[in-house]
């Protein structure tokens, strides 16, 4: 039949137009993405201001607690910090949130501050549980290592032994306090904390000293065995 666009030898169905194109169903509307909760910022708002240096002034504090953050590879909802480094004098506040394996237990919070000139070392540290919008302080599971732990099994060269003795004198002045320790997160795992003595004046000593490590196990921080 001339003019027919059906298959060869196939007659059009009566009452239909074989030239009509099939109407596509409308695409479903995209569902809005749930807004990510900025846990660290919410916790920071609950930290008493008297645990922060006066140099963390209202301007710095308000910017950290009231600015809506955009999350990317450098910024995430579980970590936040604010700093005053004016004049090479540093005062820094950190909040790190660690989600419990059992979500009903809440979030483990590590709060610490650093201070120093041309650099900063640990000043204060507190640990909390954040749950249902409230912050409850708990006993800190992270303890100051004995100085000898940093050099356990290390063969210190003779020309560095006097420097190690001086470092030990400085370290022991804190009498078991975490104050003055160099605290860092593991390069490959943010759940790992590395503690070192901060009074290291020689780069060779930094390489020799063994960090004492703590790891978050889903409930609390535990000291890692070497």
PDB file of C-alpha atoms in Angstrom:
ATOM      1  CA  UNK A   1       0.000   0.000   0.000  1.00  0.00           C
ATOM      2  CA  UNK A   2       1.604   3.264  -1.167  1.00  0.00           C
ATOM      3  CA  UNK A   3       2.546   5.819   1.460  1.00  0.00           C
ATOM      4  CA  UNK A   4       2.402   3.302   4.324  1.00  0.00           C
ATOM      5  CA  UNK A   5       5.390   3.328   6.796  1.00  0.00           C
ATOM      6  CA  UNK A   6       4.590  -0.026   8.374  1.00  0.00           C
ATOM      7  CA  UNK A   7       6.711  -3.115   7.893  1.00  0.00           C
ATOM      8  CA  UNK A   8       6.639  -4.564   4.370  1.00  0.00           C
ATOM      9  CA  UNK A   9       3.439  -6.500   3.905  1.00  0.00           C
ATOM     10  CA  UNK A  10       1.984  -5.164   7.209  1.00  0.00           C
ATOM     11  CA  UNK A  11      -1.250  -3.162   7.076  1.00  0.00           C
ATOM     12  CA  UNK A  12      -1.772  -0.241   9.439  1.00  0.00           C
ATOM     13  CA  UNK A  13      -4.069  -0.838  12.378  1.00  0.00           C
ATOM     14  CA  UNK A  14      -7.514   0.676  11.656  1.00  0.00           C
ATOM     15  CA  UNK A  15      -8.173   3.923  13.499  1.00  0.00           C
ATOM     16  CA  UNK A  16      -4.450   4.718  14.033  1.00  0.00           C
ATOM     17  CA  UNK A  17      -1.960   6.980  12.294  1.00  0.00           C
ATOM     18  CA  UNK A  18       1.193   4.953  11.601  1.00  0.00           C
ATOM     19  CA  UNK A  19       3.227   8.163  11.190  1.00  0.00           C
ATOM     20  CA  UNK A  20       2.804   9.295  14.832  1.00  0.00           C
ATOM     21  CA  UNK A  21       5.885   9.074  17.086  1.00  0.00           C
ATOM     22  CA  UNK A  22       5.667   7.444  20.494  1.00  0.00           C
ATOM     23  CA  UNK A  23       5.264   9.941  23.338  1.00  0.00           C
ATOM     24  CA  UNK A  24       7.985   9.524  25.998  1.00  0.00           C
ATOM     25  CA  UNK A  25       7.015   9.549  29.665  1.00  0.00           C
ATOM     26  CA  UNK A  26       8.291  12.670  31.460  1.00  0.00           C
ATOM     27  CA  UNK A  27      11.587  12.302  33.339  1.00  0.00           C
ATOM     28  CA  UNK A  28      11.063  12.011  37.100  1.00  0.00           C
ATOM     29  CA  UNK A  29      11.988  15.159  38.967  1.00  0.00           C
ATOM     30  CA  UNK A  30      15.361  15.062  40.699  1.00  0.00           C
ATOM     31  CA  UNK A  31      14.991  14.609  44.438  1.00  0.00           C
ATOM     32  CA  UNK A  32      16.708  17.228  46.603  1.00  0.00           C
ATOM     33  CA  UNK A  33      19.920  16.005  48.223  1.00  0.00           C
ATOM     34  CA  UNK A  34      19.707  15.908  52.010  1.00  0.00           C
ATOM     35  CA  UNK A  35      21.787  18.665  53.563  1.00  0.00           C
ATOM     36  CA  UNK A  36      24.883  17.334  55.287  1.00  0.00           C
ATOM     37  CA  UNK A  37      25.033  18.058  58.996  1.00  0.00           C
ATOM     38  CA  UNK A  38      28.055  20.082  60.069  1.00  0.00           C
ATOM     39  CA  UNK A  39      28.702  18.108  63.248  1.00  0.00           C
ATOM     40  CA  UNK A  40      32.014  19.797  64.097  1.00  0.00           C
ATOM     41  CA  UNK A  41      30.552  23.282  63.820  1.00  0.00           C
ATOM     42  CA  UNK A  42      27.585  22.330  66.002  1.00  0.00           C
ATOM     43  CA  UNK A  43      29.966  20.957  68.641  1.00  0.00           C
ATOM     44  CA  UNK A  44      32.186  24.034  68.505  1.00  0.00           C
ATOM     45  CA  UNK A  45      29.187  26.168  69.439  1.00  0.00           C
ATOM     46  CA  UNK A  46      28.831  24.130  72.649  1.00  0.00           C
ATOM     47  CA  UNK A  47      32.469  24.330  73.761  1.00  0.00           C
ATOM     48  CA  UNK A  48      32.831  26.794  76.678  1.00  0.00           C
ATOM     49  CA  UNK A  49      34.603  29.943  75.571  1.00  0.00           C
ATOM     50  CA  UNK A  50      36.803  29.886  78.671  1.00  0.00           C
ATOM     51  CA  UNK A  51      38.543  26.827  77.191  1.00  0.00           C
ATOM     52  CA  UNK A  52      39.751  29.028  74.344  1.00  0.00           C
ATOM     53  CA  UNK A  53      42.461  31.662  74.361  1.00  0.00           C
ATOM     54  CA  UNK A  54      41.249  35.256  74.552  1.00  0.00           C
ATOM     55  CA  UNK A  55      42.994  35.690  71.200  1.00  0.00           C
ATOM     56  CA  UNK A  56      40.206  33.593  69.658  1.00  0.00           C
ATOM     57  CA  UNK A  57      38.146  36.774  69.685  1.00  0.00           C
ATOM     58  CA  UNK A  58      34.482  37.244  68.771  1.00  0.00           C
ATOM     59  CA  UNK A  59      35.287  37.928  65.125  1.00  0.00           C
ATOM     60  CA  UNK A  60      37.274  34.705  64.716  1.00  0.00           C
ATOM     61  CA  UNK A  61      34.804  32.673  66.784  1.00  0.00           C
ATOM     62  CA  UNK A  62      31.710  33.964  64.988  1.00  0.00           C
ATOM     63  CA  UNK A  63      33.205  33.307  61.580  1.00  0.00           C
ATOM     64  CA  UNK A  64      33.949  29.704  62.567  1.00  0.00           C
ATOM     65  CA  UNK A  65      30.560  29.026  64.157  1.00  0.00           C
ATOM     66  CA  UNK A  66      28.205  30.993  61.908  1.00  0.00           C
ATOM     67  CA  UNK A  67      29.646  30.653  58.394  1.00  0.00           C
ATOM     68  CA  UNK A  68      27.937  27.907  56.395  1.00  0.00           C
ATOM     69  CA  UNK A  69      30.688  25.600  55.214  1.00  0.00           C
ATOM     70  CA  UNK A  70      31.005  23.947  51.810  1.00  0.00           C
ATOM     71  CA  UNK A  71      32.466  20.455  52.043  1.00  0.00           C
ATOM     72  CA  UNK A  72      35.170  19.217  49.702  1.00  0.00           C
ATOM     73  CA  UNK A  73      38.389  17.206  49.884  1.00  0.00           C
ATOM     74  CA  UNK A  74      39.844  19.719  52.356  1.00  0.00           C
ATOM     75  CA  UNK A  75      36.754  20.502  54.446  1.00  0.00           C
ATOM     76  CA  UNK A  76      34.491  17.912  56.046  1.00  0.00           C
ATOM     77  CA  UNK A  77      31.667  18.015  58.593  1.00  0.00           C
ATOM     78  CA  UNK A  78      33.627  16.113  61.243  1.00  0.00           C
ATOM     79  CA  UNK A  79      36.562  18.518  61.644  1.00  0.00           C
ATOM     80  CA  UNK A  80      36.814  22.254  62.201  1.00  0.00           C
ATOM     81  CA  UNK A  81      39.435  24.694  63.453  1.00  0.00           C
ATOM     82  CA  UNK A  82      39.868  28.409  64.013  1.00  0.00           C
ATOM     83  CA  UNK A  83      43.074  30.319  64.550  1.00  0.00           C
ATOM     84  CA  UNK A  84      44.695  33.608  65.426  1.00  0.00           C
ATOM     85  CA  UNK A  85      48.253  33.700  64.084  1.00  0.00           C
ATOM     86  CA  UNK A  86      48.751  37.442  64.125  1.00  0.00           C
ATOM     87  CA  UNK A  87      52.346  38.490  64.696  1.00  0.00           C
ATOM     88  CA  UNK A  88      53.604  34.913  64.516  1.00  0.00           C
ATOM     89  CA  UNK A  89      51.880  34.082  67.822  1.00  0.00           C
ATOM     90  CA  UNK A  90      49.580  31.129  67.270  1.00  0.00           C
ATOM     91  CA  UNK A  91      46.447  30.113  69.131  1.00  0.00           C
ATOM     92  CA  UNK A  92      44.420  27.390  67.437  1.00  0.00           C
ATOM     93  CA  UNK A  93      41.218  25.570  68.370  1.00  0.00           C
ATOM     94  CA  UNK A  94      40.339  22.138  66.940  1.00  0.00           C
ATOM     95  CA  UNK A  95      37.208  19.998  67.064  1.00  0.00           C
ATOM     96  CA  UNK A  96      37.397  16.441  65.678  1.00  0.00           C
ATOM     97  CA  UNK A  97      34.277  14.238  65.612  1.00  0.00           C
ATOM     98  CA  UNK A  98      34.472  10.442  65.485  1.00  0.00           C
ATOM     99  CA  UNK A  99      31.269   8.518  64.804  1.00  0.00           C
ATOM    100  CA  UNK A 100      30.630   5.555  67.080  1.00  0.00           C
ATOM    101  CA  UNK A 101      30.109   2.093  65.607  1.00  0.00           C
ATOM    102  CA  UNK A 102      26.819   2.086  67.493  1.00  0.00           C
ATOM    103  CA  UNK A 103      25.163   5.297  66.261  1.00  0.00           C
ATOM    104  CA  UNK A 104      22.879   5.367  69.317  1.00  0.00           C
ATOM    105  CA  UNK A 105      25.958   6.017  71.481  1.00  0.00           C
ATOM    106  CA  UNK A 106      26.479   9.380  69.799  1.00  0.00           C
ATOM    107  CA  UNK A 107      29.711  10.947  68.561  1.00  0.00           C
ATOM    108  CA  UNK A 108      33.090  10.900  70.293  1.00  0.00           C
ATOM    109  CA  UNK A 109      34.548  14.426  70.319  1.00  0.00           C
ATOM    110  CA  UNK A 110      38.213  15.329  70.617  1.00  0.00           C
ATOM    111  CA  UNK A 111      38.662  18.996  71.471  1.00  0.00           C
ATOM    112  CA  UNK A 112      42.122  20.496  71.779  1.00  0.00           C
ATOM    113  CA  UNK A 113      43.946  23.781  71.513  1.00  0.00           C
ATOM    114  CA  UNK A 114      47.467  24.621  70.420  1.00  0.00           C
ATOM    115  CA  UNK A 115      49.629  27.620  71.201  1.00  0.00           C
ATOM    116  CA  UNK A 116      53.130  28.852  70.459  1.00  0.00           C
ATOM    117  CA  UNK A 117      55.391  31.332  68.708  1.00  0.00           C
ATOM    118  CA  UNK A 118      56.341  30.593  65.092  1.00  0.00           C
ATOM    119  CA  UNK A 119      54.541  27.278  65.542  1.00  0.00           C
ATOM    120  CA  UNK A 120      52.155  25.651  67.987  1.00  0.00           C
ATOM    121  CA  UNK A 121      52.063  22.673  70.350  1.00  0.00           C
ATOM    122  CA  UNK A 122      49.321  21.114  72.446  1.00  0.00           C
ATOM    123  CA  UNK A 123      47.916  23.355  75.150  1.00  0.00           C
ATOM    124  CA  UNK A 124      44.570  21.901  76.305  1.00  0.00           C
ATOM    125  CA  UNK A 125      42.664  18.712  75.484  1.00  0.00           C
ATOM    126  CA  UNK A 126      39.148  17.602  76.406  1.00  0.00           C
ATOM    127  CA  UNK A 127      37.029  14.654  75.278  1.00  0.00           C
ATOM    128  CA  UNK A 128      33.236  14.568  75.072  1.00  0.00           C
ATOM    129  CA  UNK A 129      30.252  12.619  73.835  1.00  0.00           C
ATOM    130  CA  UNK A 130      27.927  14.570  71.542  1.00  0.00           C
ATOM    131  CA  UNK A 131      24.405  13.169  71.536  1.00  0.00           C
ATOM    132  CA  UNK A 132      20.953  14.656  70.912  1.00  0.00           C
ATOM    133  CA  UNK A 133      22.394  18.160  70.650  1.00  0.00           C
ATOM    134  CA  UNK A 134      24.151  17.993  74.027  1.00  0.00           C
ATOM    135  CA  UNK A 135      27.830  17.743  74.930  1.00  0.00           C
ATOM    136  CA  UNK A 136      28.950  15.626  77.892  1.00  0.00           C
ATOM    137  CA  UNK A 137      32.573  15.626  79.045  1.00  0.00           C
ATOM    138  CA  UNK A 138      34.186  12.215  79.626  1.00  0.00           C
ATOM    139  CA  UNK A 139      37.549  11.097  80.983  1.00  0.00           C
ATOM    140  CA  UNK A 140      40.267  11.582  78.390  1.00  0.00           C
ATOM    141  CA  UNK A 141      41.593   8.168  77.273  1.00  0.00           C
ATOM    142  CA  UNK A 142      44.716   9.783  75.776  1.00  0.00           C
ATOM    143  CA  UNK A 143      47.524   9.929  78.312  1.00  0.00           C
ATOM    144  CA  UNK A 144      50.895  11.642  78.178  1.00  0.00           C
ATOM    145  CA  UNK A 145      53.569   9.059  77.332  1.00  0.00           C
ATOM    146  CA  UNK A 146      56.635   8.640  79.488  1.00  0.00           C
ATOM    147  CA  UNK A 147      59.546  10.316  77.748  1.00  0.00           C
ATOM    148  CA  UNK A 148      61.487   7.058  77.379  1.00  0.00           C
ATOM    149  CA  UNK A 149      58.693   5.629  75.200  1.00  0.00           C
ATOM    150  CA  UNK A 150      59.725   7.957  72.379  1.00  0.00           C
ATOM    151  CA  UNK A 151      63.244   6.522  72.303  1.00  0.00           C
ATOM    152  CA  UNK A 152      62.529   2.932  73.265  1.00  0.00           C
ATOM    153  CA  UNK A 153      64.852   0.694  71.218  1.00  0.00           C
ATOM    154  CA  UNK A 154      66.464   3.719  69.539  1.00  0.00           C
ATOM    155  CA  UNK A 155      70.257   3.885  69.289  1.00  0.00           C
ATOM    156  CA  UNK A 156      70.909   7.593  69.860  1.00  0.00           C
ATOM    157  CA  UNK A 157      74.224   8.779  68.336  1.00  0.00           C
ATOM    158  CA  UNK A 158      76.710  10.050  70.903  1.00  0.00           C
ATOM    159  CA  UNK A 159      76.629  13.600  69.512  1.00  0.00           C
ATOM    160  CA  UNK A 160      72.858  13.774  70.127  1.00  0.00           C
ATOM    161  CA  UNK A 161      72.693  12.280  73.626  1.00  0.00           C
ATOM    162  CA  UNK A 162      73.080  15.648  75.368  1.00  0.00           C
ATOM    163  CA  UNK A 163      70.247  17.059  73.242  1.00  0.00           C
ATOM    164  CA  UNK A 164      68.011  14.137  74.252  1.00  0.00           C
ATOM    165  CA  UNK A 165      68.780  14.781  77.933  1.00  0.00           C
ATOM    166  CA  UNK A 166      67.842  18.439  77.545  1.00  0.00           C
ATOM    167  CA  UNK A 167      64.643  17.490  75.751  1.00  0.00           C
ATOM    168  CA  UNK A 168      63.767  15.094  78.571  1.00  0.00           C
ATOM    169  CA  UNK A 169      64.257  17.868  81.152  1.00  0.00           C
ATOM    170  CA  UNK A 170      61.895  20.132  79.231  1.00  0.00           C
ATOM    171  CA  UNK A 171      59.364  17.351  78.747  1.00  0.00           C
ATOM    172  CA  UNK A 172      59.341  16.269  82.389  1.00  0.00           C
ATOM    173  CA  UNK A 173      58.567  19.808  83.550  1.00  0.00           C
ATOM    174  CA  UNK A 174      54.948  19.186  82.565  1.00  0.00           C
ATOM    175  CA  UNK A 175      54.786  16.268  85.046  1.00  0.00           C
ATOM    176  CA  UNK A 176      52.698  13.913  82.950  1.00  0.00           C
ATOM    177  CA  UNK A 177      50.540  16.592  81.328  1.00  0.00           C
ATOM    178  CA  UNK A 178      49.734  16.481  77.621  1.00  0.00           C
ATOM    179  CA  UNK A 179      50.618  20.152  77.423  1.00  0.00           C
ATOM    180  CA  UNK A 180      53.547  20.854  75.112  1.00  0.00           C
ATOM    181  CA  UNK A 181      53.228  17.644  73.081  1.00  0.00           C
ATOM    182  CA  UNK A 182      53.343  17.672  69.291  1.00  0.00           C
ATOM    183  CA  UNK A 183      50.029  16.128  68.185  1.00  0.00           C
ATOM    184  CA  UNK A 184      49.312  15.123  64.592  1.00  0.00           C
ATOM    185  CA  UNK A 185      46.840  12.935  62.732  1.00  0.00           C
ATOM    186  CA  UNK A 186      48.060   9.983  60.700  1.00  0.00           C
ATOM    187  CA  UNK A 187      48.770  10.863  57.077  1.00  0.00           C
ATOM    188  CA  UNK A 188      46.760   7.886  55.799  1.00  0.00           C
ATOM    189  CA  UNK A 189      44.239   7.541  58.624  1.00  0.00           C
ATOM    190  CA  UNK A 190      42.580  10.450  60.421  1.00  0.00           C
ATOM    191  CA  UNK A 191      41.534   8.037  63.188  1.00  0.00           C
ATOM    192  CA  UNK A 192      45.175   7.717  64.282  1.00  0.00           C
ATOM    193  CA  UNK A 193      46.883  10.291  66.520  1.00  0.00           C
ATOM    194  CA  UNK A 194      50.677  10.605  66.688  1.00  0.00           C
ATOM    195  CA  UNK A 195      52.220  12.074  69.835  1.00  0.00           C
ATOM    196  CA  UNK A 196      55.820  13.288  69.929  1.00  0.00           C
ATOM    197  CA  UNK A 197      57.865  15.475  72.278  1.00  0.00           C
ATOM    198  CA  UNK A 198      57.803  18.994  70.894  1.00  0.00           C
ATOM    199  CA  UNK A 199      61.177  20.178  72.184  1.00  0.00           C
ATOM    200  CA  UNK A 200      63.119  18.831  69.209  1.00  0.00           C
ATOM    201  CA  UNK A 201      65.731  21.285  67.976  1.00  0.00           C
ATOM    202  CA  UNK A 202      67.544  18.870  65.655  1.00  0.00           C
ATOM    203  CA  UNK A 203      65.887  17.336  62.593  1.00  0.00           C
ATOM    204  CA  UNK A 204      67.827  14.126  63.185  1.00  0.00           C
ATOM    205  CA  UNK A 205      66.134  13.726  66.561  1.00  0.00           C
ATOM    206  CA  UNK A 206      62.738  14.159  64.971  1.00  0.00           C
ATOM    207  CA  UNK A 207      63.534  11.250  62.661  1.00  0.00           C
ATOM    208  CA  UNK A 208      64.839   9.143  65.557  1.00  0.00           C
ATOM    209  CA  UNK A 209      61.957   9.690  67.973  1.00  0.00           C
ATOM    210  CA  UNK A 210      59.173   7.103  67.763  1.00  0.00           C
ATOM    211  CA  UNK A 211      55.691   8.623  67.908  1.00  0.00           C
ATOM    212  CA  UNK A 212      53.343   7.139  70.485  1.00  0.00           C
ATOM    213  CA  UNK A 213      50.115   6.381  68.624  1.00  0.00           C
ATOM    214  CA  UNK A 214      46.462   6.223  69.619  1.00  0.00           C
ATOM    215  CA  UNK A 215      43.687   4.899  67.385  1.00  0.00           C
ATOM    216  CA  UNK A 216      39.934   5.378  67.528  1.00  0.00           C
ATOM    217  CA  UNK A 217      38.393   1.904  67.644  1.00  0.00           C
ATOM    218  CA  UNK A 218      34.772   2.923  67.107  1.00  0.00           C
ATOM    219  CA  UNK A 219      34.137   3.598  70.784  1.00  0.00           C
ATOM    220  CA  UNK A 220      37.182   5.370  72.201  1.00  0.00           C
ATOM    221  CA  UNK A 221      40.901   5.946  71.640  1.00  0.00           C
ATOM    222  CA  UNK A 222      43.237   3.079  72.485  1.00  0.00           C
ATOM    223  CA  UNK A 223      47.015   3.069  72.569  1.00  0.00           C
ATOM    224  CA  UNK A 224      48.505   1.178  69.639  1.00  0.00           C
ATOM    225  CA  UNK A 225      51.085  -1.512  70.293  1.00  0.00           C
ATOM    226  CA  UNK A 226      54.392  -1.321  68.448  1.00  0.00           C
TER     227      UNK A 226
END
